[in-house]
Amino acid sequence: MTDGAAEAIMLELVDETGQTIGTAEKLSAHQAPGQLHRAFSVFLFDDSGRLLIQQRALGKYHSPGVWSNTCCGHPYPGESPFAAAARRTYEELGVSPALLAEAGTVRYNHPDPDSGLVEQEFNHLFVGLVQAELVPDPTEVGATAFVTAGELAERHAQAPFSSWFMTVLDAARPAVKELTGETGGW
């Protein structure tokens, strides 16, 4: 930090195949129409097969107060998506995944009507297990919950979720089913 101002957070810009083509400042990459950039989404489950979801802190500039997957974010330029996913899970929730596995990628373009920002992302998906007690950072996370597939459906029908949540969950479902088993309902 210099003179009380935060340093710009840079993201990796990518082409449609996920190849790095440059960098951009985080906020500018999300301003309409959005610039395609690398991101990640994490889905962690407890030993009972329940998904850990989080409510984004009210102070976040993008999608505050909505529910979303366990953790999501952006790798720093040159940082692997796997390393970024593990790092941000620890920074946001105070836990390191007991298991973390790649679960594919998904490309999407989701405008957020409330903020006017756009999620134009090439998203790397990860599934895994959490076995430690959560210690959420209140500047990042407003609340957490472990939910079954049925409980998630009920909550999704009643509470606001991030614009990208169902896209990334649906793309990760094959890996989620492999992790939780066929009886988990995912």
Short mmCIF file of C-alpha atoms in Angstrom, two decimals:
data_model
loop_
_atom_site.label_atom_id
_atom_site.label_comp_id
_atom_site.label_asym_id
_atom_site.label_seq_id
_atom_site.Cartn_x
_atom_site.Cartn_y
_atom_site.Cartn_z
CA MET A 1 0.00 0.00 0.00
CA THR A 2 1.11 3.49 -0.77
CA ASP A 3 -0.34 6.70 0.60
CA GLY A 4 -3.28 4.78 2.10
CA ALA A 5 -4.48 3.52 -1.28
CA ALA A 6 -4.73 -0.18 -2.02
CA GLU A 7 -2.60 -1.49 -4.85
CA ALA A 8 -4.54 -2.56 -7.92
CA ILE A 9 -5.40 -6.26 -8.05
CA MET A 10 -4.54 -7.66 -11.45
CA LEU A 11 -6.31 -10.52 -13.24
CA GLU A 12 -5.27 -12.72 -16.15
CA LEU A 13 -7.15 -12.03 -19.37
CA VAL A 14 -7.68 -15.14 -21.50
CA ASP A 15 -8.98 -16.09 -24.92
CA GLU A 16 -11.89 -18.47 -25.50
CA THR A 17 -9.58 -21.49 -25.07
CA GLY A 18 -8.25 -20.27 -21.70
CA GLN A 19 -4.85 -19.15 -23.00
CA THR A 20 -3.45 -16.09 -21.23
CA ILE A 21 -3.43 -13.01 -23.47
CA GLY A 22 -2.72 -10.22 -20.97
CA THR A 23 -3.75 -8.66 -17.67
CA ALA A 24 -6.29 -6.12 -16.46
CA GLU A 25 -7.18 -4.45 -13.19
CA LYS A 26 -9.91 -6.39 -11.36
CA LEU A 27 -12.66 -3.75 -11.34
CA SER A 28 -12.09 -2.69 -14.95
CA ALA A 29 -12.27 -6.35 -16.09
CA HIS A 30 -15.76 -6.55 -14.51
CA GLN A 31 -17.14 -3.32 -15.97
CA ALA A 32 -19.58 -3.79 -18.85
CA PRO A 33 -19.23 -5.42 -21.28
CA GLY A 34 -16.57 -7.25 -19.24
CA GLN A 35 -13.24 -8.72 -20.29
CA LEU A 36 -12.82 -12.49 -20.41
CA HIS A 37 -10.59 -13.44 -17.48
CA ARG A 38 -9.50 -16.48 -15.49
CA ALA A 39 -11.45 -17.36 -12.36
CA PHE A 40 -12.05 -20.35 -10.09
CA SER A 41 -14.93 -21.80 -8.09
CA VAL A 42 -14.59 -24.21 -5.16
CA PHE A 43 -17.22 -26.65 -3.87
CA LEU A 44 -16.28 -28.25 -0.54
CA PHE A 45 -18.32 -30.94 1.17
CA ASP A 46 -18.34 -32.31 4.71
CA ASP A 47 -18.12 -36.02 5.55
CA SER A 48 -21.93 -36.25 5.27
CA GLY A 49 -21.93 -35.02 1.66
CA ARG A 50 -23.33 -31.60 2.48
CA LEU A 51 -22.12 -28.64 0.42
CA LEU A 52 -20.55 -25.66 2.19
CA ILE A 53 -22.06 -22.45 0.84
CA GLN A 54 -21.29 -18.91 1.89
CA GLN A 55 -23.15 -15.65 1.98
CA ARG A 56 -20.91 -12.95 0.57
CA ALA A 57 -20.14 -10.13 3.03
CA LEU A 58 -22.24 -7.00 2.69
CA GLY A 59 -19.10 -4.88 2.21
CA LYS A 60 -18.05 -6.64 -1.02
CA TYR A 61 -18.27 -4.40 -4.09
CA HIS A 62 -19.59 -7.22 -6.30
CA SER A 63 -22.68 -9.28 -5.40
CA PRO A 64 -22.74 -8.37 -1.68
CA GLY A 65 -25.07 -10.33 0.61
CA VAL A 66 -25.92 -13.10 -1.86
CA TRP A 67 -25.28 -16.79 -1.31
CA SER A 68 -22.74 -18.59 -3.45
CA ASN A 69 -20.49 -21.62 -3.61
CA THR A 70 -17.84 -22.38 -0.97
CA CYS A 71 -15.29 -19.98 -2.43
CA CYS A 72 -14.62 -18.22 -5.72
CA GLY A 73 -12.13 -15.73 -7.00
CA HIS A 74 -9.33 -15.02 -9.42
CA PRO A 75 -5.76 -16.29 -9.65
CA TYR A 76 -3.08 -13.63 -9.70
CA PRO A 77 -1.28 -13.39 -13.05
CA GLY A 78 1.00 -16.43 -13.28
CA GLU A 79 -0.61 -18.20 -10.28
CA SER A 80 -2.14 -21.61 -11.00
CA PRO A 81 -5.91 -21.84 -10.51
CA PHE A 82 -5.37 -24.76 -8.09
CA ALA A 83 -3.00 -22.72 -5.89
CA ALA A 84 -5.36 -19.72 -6.01
CA ALA A 85 -8.35 -21.86 -5.02
CA ALA A 86 -6.50 -23.28 -2.00
CA ARG A 87 -5.17 -19.83 -1.04
CA ARG A 88 -8.54 -18.06 -1.22
CA THR A 89 -10.36 -20.85 0.61
CA TYR A 90 -7.94 -20.34 3.50
CA GLU A 91 -8.11 -16.53 3.30
CA GLU A 92 -11.92 -16.43 3.24
CA LEU A 93 -12.85 -19.39 5.45
CA GLY A 94 -9.76 -20.05 7.57
CA VAL A 95 -9.50 -23.68 6.45
CA SER A 96 -7.42 -25.64 4.00
CA PRO A 97 -9.32 -28.27 2.03
CA ALA A 98 -8.66 -31.83 3.18
CA LEU A 99 -8.97 -32.80 -0.49
CA LEU A 100 -9.13 -30.59 -3.56
CA ALA A 101 -9.51 -31.94 -7.10
CA GLU A 102 -9.93 -30.32 -10.49
CA ALA A 103 -13.46 -30.57 -11.88
CA GLY A 104 -13.19 -29.02 -15.34
CA THR A 105 -13.82 -25.52 -16.64
CA VAL A 106 -16.83 -23.48 -17.70
CA ARG A 107 -17.08 -20.28 -19.74
CA TYR A 108 -19.88 -17.82 -18.99
CA ASN A 109 -21.05 -14.24 -19.26
CA HIS A 110 -23.30 -13.15 -16.37
CA PRO A 111 -24.25 -9.48 -15.93
CA ASP A 112 -25.18 -8.43 -12.38
CA PRO A 113 -28.15 -6.08 -12.73
CA ASP A 114 -27.73 -4.69 -9.20
CA SER A 115 -24.14 -3.51 -9.62
CA GLY A 116 -23.92 -3.21 -13.39
CA LEU A 117 -20.78 -5.37 -13.28
CA VAL A 118 -20.25 -8.35 -15.59
CA GLU A 119 -18.78 -11.77 -14.86
CA GLN A 120 -17.10 -12.64 -18.17
CA GLU A 121 -15.14 -15.65 -16.96
CA PHE A 122 -13.21 -18.74 -17.94
CA ASN A 123 -13.78 -20.54 -14.65
CA HIS A 124 -11.71 -23.45 -13.29
CA LEU A 125 -13.81 -25.70 -11.05
CA PHE A 126 -12.64 -27.59 -7.96
CA VAL A 127 -14.38 -30.02 -5.61
CA GLY A 128 -13.13 -31.29 -2.30
CA LEU A 129 -13.62 -31.99 1.36
CA VAL A 130 -13.49 -29.76 4.41
CA GLN A 131 -12.87 -31.42 7.77
CA ALA A 132 -11.74 -28.51 9.96
CA GLU A 133 -13.74 -25.91 11.84
CA LEU A 134 -14.40 -22.80 9.77
CA VAL A 135 -12.94 -19.43 10.79
CA PRO A 136 -14.54 -17.06 8.24
CA ASP A 137 -13.09 -13.61 7.55
CA PRO A 138 -16.03 -11.24 8.21
CA THR A 139 -14.86 -8.83 5.50
CA GLU A 140 -15.32 -11.65 2.97
CA VAL A 141 -18.04 -13.91 4.39
CA GLY A 142 -21.34 -12.89 5.99
CA ALA A 143 -22.51 -16.40 6.88
CA THR A 144 -21.91 -20.06 6.04
CA ALA A 145 -24.11 -23.14 5.86
CA PHE A 146 -23.71 -26.83 5.07
CA VAL A 147 -26.65 -27.98 2.92
CA THR A 148 -27.93 -31.15 1.32
CA ALA A 149 -29.03 -31.04 -2.32
CA GLY A 150 -32.65 -30.72 -1.19
CA GLU A 151 -31.89 -27.96 1.31
CA LEU A 152 -29.95 -26.10 -1.36
CA ALA A 153 -32.93 -26.26 -3.75
CA GLU A 154 -35.21 -24.83 -1.04
CA ARG A 155 -32.76 -22.08 -0.13
CA HIS A 156 -32.10 -21.22 -3.80
CA ALA A 157 -35.85 -20.75 -4.34
CA GLN A 158 -36.11 -18.34 -1.38
CA ALA A 159 -32.82 -16.43 -1.06
CA PRO A 160 -30.70 -14.46 -3.53
CA PHE A 161 -27.72 -16.35 -4.99
CA SER A 162 -24.84 -15.12 -7.12
CA SER A 163 -25.58 -14.85 -10.84
CA TRP A 164 -22.93 -17.48 -11.61
CA PHE A 165 -23.84 -20.02 -8.90
CA MET A 166 -26.06 -22.42 -10.88
CA THR A 167 -23.78 -22.26 -13.93
CA VAL A 168 -20.70 -23.34 -11.96
CA LEU A 169 -22.60 -25.90 -9.87
CA ASP A 170 -24.13 -27.53 -12.94
CA ALA A 171 -20.72 -27.66 -14.65
CA ALA A 172 -19.15 -29.24 -11.54
CA ARG A 173 -21.94 -31.82 -10.99
CA PRO A 174 -20.15 -34.80 -12.58
CA ALA A 175 -17.17 -34.32 -10.24
CA VAL A 176 -19.48 -33.60 -7.30
CA LYS A 177 -21.34 -36.87 -7.92
CA GLU A 178 -18.03 -38.72 -8.14
CA LEU A 179 -16.94 -37.21 -4.81
CA THR A 180 -20.23 -37.57 -2.88
CA GLY A 181 -21.61 -40.74 -4.48
CA GLU A 182 -24.88 -41.39 -6.24
CA THR A 183 -26.92 -41.33 -3.02
CA GLY A 184 -25.93 -37.74 -2.24
CA GLY A 185 -28.57 -36.32 -4.58
CA TRP A 186 -26.17 -33.98 -6.32
#
